CSV table of C-alpha atoms and ligand atoms in Angstrom, one decimal:
chain,number,residue,atom,x,y,z
A,120,MET,CA,-15.0,10.3,-10.9
A,121,LYS,CA,-12.3,8.8,-13.2
A,122,VAL,CA,-9.4,7.3,-11.8
A,123,PRO,CA,-6.4,6.5,-14.1
A,124,PHE,CA,-4.4,3.4,-13.7
A,125,LEU,CA,-1.3,5.7,-12.8
A,126,SER,CA,-0.8,9.4,-12.4
A,127,PHE,CA,2.7,10.9,-12.1
A,128,THR,CA,0.9,14.5,-11.2
A,129,PRO,CA,1.8,14.5,-7.3
A,130,GLN,CA,5.3,12.9,-7.8
A,131,ASN,CA,6.1,15.8,-10.7
A,132,GLN,CA,4.8,18.4,-8.7
A,133,ALA,CA,7.1,17.5,-5.8
A,134,VAL,CA,10.2,17.8,-8.0
A,135,ARG,CA,9.4,19.9,-10.9
A,136,THR,CA,11.5,22.9,-10.3
A,137,ASP,CA,14.3,21.0,-8.9
A,138,VAL,CA,14.2,18.3,-11.9
A,139,LEU,CA,14.0,21.2,-14.6
A,140,GLU,CA,17.1,22.8,-13.0
A,141,ALA,CA,19.2,19.6,-12.8
A,142,MET,CA,18.2,19.3,-16.4
A,143,ALA,CA,19.6,22.8,-17.2
A,144,ARG,CA,22.8,22.0,-15.5
A,145,VAL,CA,23.5,19.1,-17.7
A,146,PHE,CA,22.4,21.1,-20.8
A,147,ASP,CA,24.8,23.7,-19.8
A,148,SER,CA,27.6,21.5,-18.8
A,149,GLN,CA,28.2,20.3,-22.3
A,150,TRP,CA,28.8,17.0,-21.1
A,151,TYR,CA,26.2,14.4,-21.8
A,152,VAL,CA,27.4,10.8,-21.6
A,153,LEU,CA,29.4,9.1,-18.4
A,154,GLY,CA,30.1,12.3,-16.5
A,155,ASP,CA,29.6,13.6,-13.2
A,156,ALA,CA,25.9,13.4,-13.1
A,157,VAL,CA,26.2,9.5,-13.5
A,158,ARG,CA,29.1,9.2,-11.2
A,159,GLN,CA,27.2,11.0,-8.4
A,160,PHE,CA,23.8,9.1,-9.0
A,161,GLU,CA,25.7,5.8,-8.8
A,162,ALA,CA,27.3,6.7,-5.6
A,163,GLU,CA,23.9,7.8,-4.2
A,164,TYR,CA,22.0,4.7,-5.3
A,165,ALA,CA,24.7,2.4,-4.2
A,166,ALA,CA,24.4,4.2,-0.7
A,167,PHE,CA,20.7,3.7,-0.8
A,168,SER,CA,20.9,0.2,-1.6
A,169,HIS,CA,23.4,-0.6,0.9
A,170,THR,CA,25.9,-2.1,-1.7
A,171,GLN,CA,29.4,-1.0,-2.4
A,172,GLU,CA,29.0,-0.3,-6.2
A,173,CYS,CA,26.3,0.8,-8.6
A,174,ILE,CA,26.9,1.0,-12.3
A,175,GLY,CA,24.2,2.8,-14.2
A,176,VAL,CA,23.2,1.3,-17.6
A,177,ALA,CA,20.4,2.1,-20.5
A,178,ASN,CA,17.6,0.1,-19.1
A,179,GLY,CA,16.7,-2.8,-16.7
A,180,LEU,CA,16.7,-5.6,-19.6
A,181,ASP,CA,20.4,-4.5,-20.3
A,182,ALA,CA,21.0,-4.5,-16.5
A,183,LEU,CA,19.9,-8.2,-16.3
A,184,HIS,CA,21.8,-9.2,-19.4
A,185,LEU,CA,25.2,-7.4,-18.3
A,186,ALA,CA,24.8,-9.2,-14.9
A,187,LEU,CA,24.5,-12.6,-16.3
A,188,LYS,CA,27.5,-11.8,-18.9
A,189,ALA,CA,29.6,-10.3,-16.2
A,190,LEU,CA,29.2,-13.7,-14.3
A,191,ASP,CA,30.2,-15.3,-17.6
A,192,ILE,CA,26.9,-17.4,-17.7
A,193,LYS,CA,26.9,-18.6,-21.4
A,194,ASP,CA,25.7,-21.3,-24.0
A,195,GLY,CA,24.4,-24.5,-22.3
A,196,ASP,CA,24.0,-23.0,-18.8
A,197,GLU,CA,20.8,-23.2,-17.0
A,198,VAL,CA,19.4,-20.5,-14.9
A,199,ILE,CA,16.4,-20.7,-12.5
A,200,VAL,CA,13.8,-17.9,-13.1
A,201,PRO,CA,10.1,-17.6,-11.8
A,202,SER,CA,7.4,-18.9,-14.1
A,203,ASN,CA,5.3,-15.9,-13.4
A,204,THR,CA,7.7,-13.0,-14.1
A,205,TYR,CA,7.8,-10.3,-16.6
A,206,ILE,CA,9.5,-11.7,-19.9
A,207,ALA,CA,12.6,-9.5,-19.5
A,208,THR,CA,14.1,-11.9,-16.9
A,209,TRP,CA,13.8,-14.7,-19.4
A,210,LEU,CA,15.1,-12.7,-22.3
A,211,ALA,CA,18.4,-11.8,-20.6
A,212,ILE,CA,19.0,-15.4,-19.9
A,213,SER,CA,18.4,-16.2,-23.7
A,214,PHE,CA,20.6,-13.2,-24.9
A,215,VAL,CA,23.8,-15.0,-23.0
A,216,GLY,CA,22.8,-18.4,-24.7
A,217,GLY,CA,21.5,-19.7,-21.6
A,218,THR,CA,18.2,-21.8,-20.9
A,219,PRO,CA,15.6,-20.3,-18.5
A,220,ILE,CA,14.4,-23.1,-16.2
A,221,PRO,CA,11.0,-22.1,-14.7
A,222,VAL,CA,10.0,-22.4,-11.1
A,223,GLU,CA,6.6,-21.7,-9.7
A,224,PRO,CA,5.7,-19.2,-7.2
A,225,VAL,CA,3.9,-19.2,-3.7
A,226,LEU,CA,0.4,-18.5,-4.8
A,227,ASP,CA,-0.1,-16.2,-1.9
A,228,THR,CA,2.8,-14.0,-2.6
A,229,TYR,CA,3.6,-14.4,-6.1
A,230,ASN,CA,7.0,-14.9,-5.3
A,231,LEU,CA,9.6,-18.0,-6.1
A,232,ASP,CA,8.8,-21.0,-4.0
A,233,PRO,CA,12.0,-21.7,-2.2
A,234,THR,CA,10.8,-25.3,-1.5
A,235,LEU,CA,10.7,-26.0,-5.3
A,236,LEU,CA,14.1,-24.8,-6.0
A,237,GLU,CA,16.3,-28.0,-5.3
A,238,ALA,CA,14.1,-30.1,-7.8
A,239,ALA,CA,15.0,-27.6,-10.6
A,240,ILE,CA,18.7,-27.8,-10.1
A,241,THR,CA,20.9,-29.9,-12.3
A,242,PRO,CA,24.5,-30.3,-13.0
A,243,ARG,CA,24.2,-27.3,-15.7
A,244,THR,CA,22.6,-24.8,-13.2
A,245,ARG,CA,24.6,-21.9,-12.6
A,246,ALA,CA,22.4,-19.3,-11.1
A,247,ILE,CA,19.0,-18.4,-9.5
A,248,MET,CA,17.3,-15.2,-10.5
A,249,PRO,CA,14.8,-14.2,-7.9
A,250,VAL,CA,12.2,-11.5,-8.9
A,251,HIS,CA,10.9,-9.3,-6.2
A,252,LEU,CA,7.6,-9.3,-8.0
A,253,TYR,CA,5.1,-6.6,-7.7
A,254,GLY,CA,7.2,-4.7,-4.9
A,255,GLN,CA,7.5,-7.8,-2.2
A,256,ALA,CA,10.8,-9.1,-1.3
A,257,CYS,CA,11.3,-12.7,-1.9
A,258,GLU,CA,12.1,-15.2,0.9
A,259,MET,CA,16.0,-14.4,0.3
A,260,ASP,CA,17.3,-16.4,3.5
A,261,ALA,CA,16.0,-19.7,2.0
A,262,ILE,CA,16.9,-18.7,-1.6
A,263,MET,CA,20.4,-17.8,-0.7
A,264,ALA,CA,21.1,-20.8,1.6
A,265,ILE,CA,20.2,-23.0,-1.3
A,266,ALA,CA,22.3,-20.9,-3.6
A,267,ARG,CA,25.2,-21.4,-1.2
A,268,LYS,CA,24.6,-25.2,-0.7
A,269,HIS,CA,24.9,-25.8,-4.5
A,270,ASN,CA,27.2,-23.3,-5.5
A,271,LEU,CA,25.0,-21.1,-7.6
A,272,TYR,CA,25.1,-17.4,-8.2
A,273,VAL,CA,22.2,-15.2,-7.4
A,274,ILE,CA,21.1,-12.5,-9.5
A,275,GLU,CA,18.1,-10.5,-8.2
A,276,ASP,CA,15.8,-8.9,-10.6
A,277,ASN,CA,14.8,-5.7,-8.5
A,278,ALA,CA,13.2,-3.7,-11.2
A,279,GLN,CA,10.0,-3.6,-9.1
A,280,SER,CA,11.0,-3.3,-5.6
A,281,GLN,CA,13.6,-0.6,-4.9
A,282,GLY,CA,13.7,-0.3,-1.1
A,283,ALA,CA,11.9,-3.4,-0.2
A,284,ALA,CA,13.6,-5.5,2.4
A,285,TYR,CA,14.0,-9.4,3.7
A,286,ASN,CA,14.7,-9.5,7.4
A,287,GLY,CA,16.2,-6.1,7.4
A,288,ARG,CA,18.2,-6.5,4.4
A,289,LEU,CA,17.5,-4.8,1.2
A,290,THR,CA,16.6,-6.3,-2.2
A,291,GLY,CA,19.2,-5.8,-4.6
A,292,SER,CA,21.9,-6.4,-1.9
A,293,PHE,CA,21.7,-10.2,-1.7
A,294,GLY,CA,23.2,-11.5,-5.1
A,295,GLU,CA,26.5,-11.3,-6.5
A,296,VAL,CA,25.1,-8.9,-9.2
A,297,ASN,CA,21.5,-7.5,-9.1
A,298,ALA,CA,19.7,-5.4,-11.6
A,299,THR,CA,17.1,-2.7,-11.4
A,300,SER,CA,15.0,-0.6,-13.8
A,301,PHE,CA,14.3,3.0,-13.7
A,302,TYR,CA,11.6,2.9,-16.5
A,303,PRO,CA,9.4,5.9,-15.6
A,304,GLY,CA,6.4,3.8,-14.0
A,305,LYS,CA,8.8,1.9,-11.6
A,306,ASN,CA,9.0,3.2,-8.0
A,307,LEU,CA,12.1,5.2,-8.8
A,308,GLY,CA,11.4,6.3,-12.4
A,309,ALA,CA,13.5,8.4,-14.9
A,310,LEU,CA,12.1,10.5,-17.8
A,311,GLY,CA,12.9,7.7,-20.2
A,312,ASP,CA,14.7,4.3,-20.1
A,313,ALA,CA,17.4,3.8,-17.3
A,314,GLY,CA,18.6,0.9,-15.3
A,315,ALA,CA,21.4,0.0,-12.8
A,316,ILE,CA,23.4,-2.7,-11.4
A,317,THR,CA,24.1,-3.3,-7.9
A,318,THR,CA,27.1,-5.3,-6.3
A,319,ASN,CA,29.4,-5.5,-3.4
A,320,ASP,CA,32.0,-7.2,-5.7
A,321,ALA,CA,34.6,-4.6,-7.0
A,322,GLY,CA,35.9,-7.1,-9.8
A,323,LEU,CA,32.1,-7.8,-11.0
A,324,ALA,CA,31.6,-3.8,-10.8
A,325,LYS,CA,34.5,-3.3,-13.1
A,326,ARG,CA,33.5,-5.9,-15.8
A,327,VAL,CA,30.0,-4.5,-15.8
A,328,ARG,CA,31.5,-0.9,-16.3
A,329,THR,CA,33.7,-2.3,-19.1
A,330,LEU,CA,30.7,-4.2,-20.7
A,331,ARG,CA,28.4,-1.3,-20.5
A,332,ASN,CA,30.8,1.0,-22.6
A,333,TYR,CA,32.1,-0.9,-25.5
A,334,GLY,CA,34.2,-3.5,-23.6
A,335,SER,CA,36.6,-0.6,-23.0
A,336,GLN,CA,38.1,1.0,-19.9
A,337,GLN,CA,40.4,3.3,-21.8
A,338,LYS,CA,38.8,5.2,-24.8
A,339,TYR,CA,39.6,3.3,-28.1
A,340,TYR,CA,41.1,0.3,-26.4
A,341,ASN,CA,38.8,-2.6,-26.3
A,342,GLU,CA,39.4,-5.5,-24.2
A,343,VAL,CA,36.1,-7.3,-24.9
A,344,ILE,CA,33.2,-7.3,-27.2
A,345,GLY,CA,31.1,-4.7,-25.3
A,346,HIS,CA,27.8,-3.1,-25.6
A,347,ASN,CA,26.8,0.5,-25.6
A,348,SER,CA,24.3,0.6,-22.6
A,349,ARG,CA,25.2,3.7,-20.5
A,350,LEU,CA,23.0,5.7,-18.2
A,351,ASP,CA,22.9,9.2,-19.8
A,352,GLU,CA,23.6,12.3,-17.8
A,353,LEU,CA,20.3,13.7,-18.1
A,354,GLN,CA,18.7,10.7,-16.6
A,355,ALA,CA,21.1,10.4,-14.0
A,356,ALA,CA,20.6,14.1,-12.9
A,357,VAL,CA,16.9,13.5,-12.9
A,358,LEU,CA,17.1,10.2,-10.7
A,359,SER,CA,19.4,12.0,-8.2
A,360,VAL,CA,16.6,14.6,-7.6
A,361,LYS,CA,14.0,11.9,-7.2
A,362,LEU,CA,15.9,9.5,-5.0
A,363,PRO,CA,15.7,11.5,-1.8
A,364,LYS,CA,11.9,11.3,-2.2
A,365,LEU,CA,11.7,7.5,-2.6
A,366,LEU,CA,11.3,6.5,1.1
A,367,ASP,CA,8.3,9.0,1.2
A,368,TRP,CA,6.9,7.9,-2.0
A,369,THR,CA,7.1,4.4,-0.7
A,370,ARG,CA,5.2,5.1,2.4
A,371,GLN,CA,2.5,6.7,0.4
A,372,ARG,CA,2.1,3.6,-1.8
A,373,GLN,CA,2.1,1.4,1.4
A,374,GLU,CA,-0.6,3.9,2.9
A,375,VAL,CA,-2.7,3.5,-0.2
A,376,ALA,CA,-2.3,-0.4,-0.1
A,377,ALA,CA,-3.5,-0.4,3.6
A,378,LEU,CA,-6.5,1.6,2.5
A,379,TYR,CA,-7.4,-1.0,-0.2
A,380,ASP,CA,-6.9,-3.8,2.2
A,381,GLN,CA,-9.4,-2.1,4.5
A,382,HIS,CA,-11.9,-1.1,1.9
A,383,LEU,CA,-11.7,-4.5,-0.2
A,384,ALA,CA,-11.6,-6.9,3.0
A,385,GLY,CA,-14.2,-9.5,3.3
A,386,ILE,CA,-15.2,-9.9,-0.4
A,387,ALA,CA,-15.5,-13.8,-0.8
A,388,GLN,CA,-14.5,-13.9,-4.5
A,389,LEU,CA,-11.6,-11.5,-4.4
A,390,LYS,CA,-8.0,-12.4,-3.0
A,391,LEU,CA,-6.0,-9.4,-1.8
A,392,PRO,CA,-2.1,-9.2,-1.6
A,393,ALA,CA,-0.3,-11.1,1.0
A,394,THR,CA,3.1,-10.4,2.5
A,395,ALA,CA,5.4,-13.1,3.7
A,396,ALA,CA,6.7,-13.1,7.1
A,397,GLY,CA,10.0,-11.2,7.4
A,398,ALA,CA,9.3,-9.4,3.8
A,399,THR,CA,8.5,-5.9,3.1
A,400,HIS,CA,6.1,-4.9,0.3
A,401,VAL,CA,6.8,-1.4,-1.4
A,402,TYR,CA,3.7,-1.9,-3.5
A,403,HIS,CA,5.0,-1.2,-7.1
A,404,LEU,CA,1.6,-2.8,-8.0
A,405,TYR,CA,-1.6,-3.6,-5.9
A,406,VAL,CA,-2.7,-6.8,-7.6
A,407,VAL,CA,-5.9,-8.7,-6.6
A,408,ARG,CA,-7.1,-11.9,-8.1
A,409,THR,CA,-10.6,-13.2,-8.9
A,410,ALA,CA,-11.9,-15.9,-11.3
A,411,ARG,CA,-14.0,-13.1,-12.7
A,412,ARG,CA,-11.2,-11.1,-13.6
A,413,ASP,CA,-12.2,-10.1,-17.2
A,414,GLU,CA,-15.8,-9.2,-16.5
A,415,LEU,CA,-14.3,-7.0,-13.2
A,416,GLN,CA,-12.0,-5.4,-15.6
A,417,GLN,CA,-14.9,-4.5,-17.9
A,418,HIS,CA,-16.8,-3.2,-15.0
A,419,LEU,CA,-14.1,-1.0,-13.9
A,420,THR,CA,-13.3,0.3,-17.5
A,421,ALA,CA,-16.9,1.1,-17.9
A,422,ALA,CA,-16.8,3.0,-14.5
A,423,GLY,CA,-13.7,5.0,-15.8
A,424,ILE,CA,-11.3,3.4,-13.6
A,425,GLY,CA,-8.0,2.1,-15.3
A,426,THR,CA,-6.4,-1.4,-14.5
A,427,LEU,CA,-3.9,-3.4,-16.1
A,428,ILE,CA,-2.8,-7.2,-16.1
A,429,HIS,CA,0.7,-8.1,-14.9
A,430,TYR,CA,0.8,-10.3,-16.8
A,431,PRO,CA,-1.7,-11.8,-19.4
A,432,VAL,CA,0.7,-14.4,-20.7
A,433,PRO,CA,3.4,-16.1,-18.8
A,434,PRO,CA,6.9,-16.4,-20.5
A,435,HIS,CA,6.6,-20.1,-21.2
A,436,GLN,CA,3.4,-19.5,-23.1
A,437,GLN,CA,4.8,-16.7,-25.3
A,438,GLN,CA,5.1,-17.1,-29.0
A,439,ALA,CA,8.7,-16.1,-28.6
A,440,TYR,CA,9.4,-19.1,-26.4
A,441,ALA,CA,7.3,-21.6,-28.4
A,442,SER,CA,10.9,-23.4,-29.0
A,443,LEU,CA,11.1,-24.5,-25.4
A,444,GLY,CA,7.8,-26.8,-26.3
A,445,TYR,CA,5.9,-26.2,-23.0
A,446,GLN,CA,2.4,-27.2,-23.2
A,447,ARG,CA,-0.7,-25.4,-21.5
A,448,GLY,CA,-0.5,-26.7,-18.0
A,449,ALA,CA,3.3,-27.0,-17.9
A,450,PHE,CA,3.2,-24.3,-15.1
A,451,PRO,CA,-0.2,-24.1,-13.5
A,452,LEU,CA,0.2,-21.6,-10.9
A,453,ALA,CA,1.8,-19.1,-13.5
A,454,GLU,CA,-1.1,-19.8,-15.7
A,455,GLU,CA,-3.7,-19.4,-12.9
A,456,ILE,CA,-2.3,-16.0,-11.8
A,457,ALA,CA,-2.2,-14.8,-15.6
A,458,ALA,CA,-5.8,-15.7,-15.8
A,459,THR,CA,-6.9,-14.2,-12.7
A,460,CYS,CA,-4.7,-11.3,-11.7
A,461,LEU,CA,-5.6,-7.6,-12.1
A,462,SER,CA,-3.7,-4.6,-10.9
A,463,LEU,CA,-5.8,-1.7,-9.6
A,464,PRO,CA,-4.7,2.0,-9.7
A,465,MET,CA,-1.8,2.7,-7.4
A,466,TRP,CA,0.6,5.8,-7.4
A,467,PRO,CA,2.4,7.8,-4.6
A,468,GLY,CA,-0.1,10.5,-3.7
A,469,MET,CA,-3.2,8.6,-4.8
A,470,THR,CA,-5.9,10.2,-2.5
A,471,GLU,CA,-8.1,8.3,0.1
A,472,ASN,CA,-11.1,9.3,-1.8
A,473,GLU,CA,-9.7,7.9,-5.2
A,474,VAL,CA,-9.1,4.7,-3.4
A,475,GLU,CA,-12.5,4.8,-2.1
A,476,VAL,CA,-13.9,5.4,-5.7
A,477,VAL,CA,-11.9,2.2,-6.9
A,478,SER,CA,-13.0,0.0,-3.8
A,479,SER,CA,-16.8,1.0,-4.0
A,480,ALA,CA,-16.7,0.2,-7.9
A,481,VAL,CA,-15.2,-3.3,-7.0
A,482,ARG,CA,-17.6,-4.1,-4.3
A,483,ALA,CA,-20.6,-2.9,-6.5
A,484,PHE,CA,-19.5,-5.5,-9.1
A,485,PHE,CA,-19.3,-8.4,-6.6
A,486,GLN,CA,-22.6,-7.4,-5.0
A,487,ALA,CA,-24.5,-7.0,-8.2
B,105,PLP,C1,10.4,-3.3,-16.0
B,105,PLP,C2,11.1,-4.8,-15.5
B,105,PLP,C3,12.3,-5.2,-16.3
B,105,PLP,C4,12.9,-4.3,-17.4
B,105,PLP,O1,13.2,-3.0,-17.2
B,105,PLP,P1,13.3,-2.0,-18.4
B,105,PLP,O2,13.9,-1.0,-17.9
B,105,PLP,O3,11.8,-1.9,-19.0
B,105,PLP,O4,14.1,-2.7,-19.6
B,105,PLP,C5,12.7,-6.3,-15.9
B,105,PLP,N1,12.2,-7.0,-14.8
B,105,PLP,C6,11.1,-6.7,-14.2
B,105,PLP,C7,10.4,-7.6,-13.2
B,105,PLP,C8,10.3,-5.5,-14.6
B,105,PLP,O5,9.2,-5.2,-13.9
C-alpha cells in the first residue's frame, strides 16, 4: 500500500459541501476584498487564539514582515531567531533591514533554547522571534521573562502551531504581535495563500490594518508607505468553515502521533519527537531523526511512502544568506538537525493501518 506524505481527502470530505456553499456566497455577494467574510473570520480567529485582535493578511511571510514593521524594527536592529527555522522567519527580518541573530534549539524539542538567549543579546537587540516548530509550543515562560528583563519585543511565528499551548496559554497570544500562516498544508489551511497577525494591542492592530492596505485607513488617503497584503474574502470564507473543525483535526493529529510513538518505540538508531514539560504539541509534522536519514528516506520512497525534510539547509547555510559570512559548523545543532531529520506522513484522518504500514517499513529498514 502506498502512503502519501499528506492527504487532504478526510479534511476535504468533512467540509466539502459547506466550503462550496461559502464560496458561492462570496461569489454572489459581488464583494471580494476586505468585506464581511474577512471581518467575520478575523473575529473568529481572535476568539480561537484568545487575543483581542486578528488581522488577516495575504500569507504567513507577510504576517511576519508586517508584525516587525508595526513594531518599527528597522535598519541596524538585531532580532533573535532560531538557527533551525524555516527561512521565512529570517526573511521578514531582512525585509525591514534588520539582522537575524541565530540561537540554537534544544535538541530534543527543536525549539529555541531559552538558556542561550541572554548570550545573544546586544545593545542593538530589539526583539525575539520564537518559532513553535513542527507544532510544539516553545518554552514561553522562560522566553517572556528574558524579553521583559531586557525590554525586548516578542513576535511569535505560529505558522505551524495553531492551537498549541504552553502552561495552558495558547501560542500566538504571548508576544506583542504574532504571525501565523494558513498555507494549505498548515494545521488550519486555506485553498491558497493566506495568513494572519494576532495581538492584544489595539494600537498595533491598527498599524497592521493600515500597513496591509496601502498604508491607508480611508480609501485614497495614504498615511504611510504601505503594502497590498490583504486576506481575500474567498479564503476567509473557507477558513471560517474549517476553523470549527480545527480542535478535532488537532486531536486526530495527536492520535496519529501517539500511534507512531507506540509502533516506532525502541529502535535504537531512531529518535522520536519529544515534548517539553508544560508544552503541548499539535503535530503539524511528525519528525524523526537518524544518522541514516538519506538511506531511510530512499527505502521509504521505494516502498511508496512519502516523506519530506524540514529543512535540508538551515538559513545560515543558504546561498541567500552567504553575505552573513557563517561557515560550516557555525550552528552545529541546526546543521545536525538538517542532516538527520525526516518528516513521516501525517494528516488528520490518517488511518491506523496507514501508520502501521509506515512504521513497519521503518522497522524493516533498521532490522535489515
Ligand atoms: C509556512 C511558514 C511560514 C510562512 O508562511 P507562508 O504562508 O508560506 O508565507 C513562516 N514560518 C514558518 C515556521 C512556516 O512554517
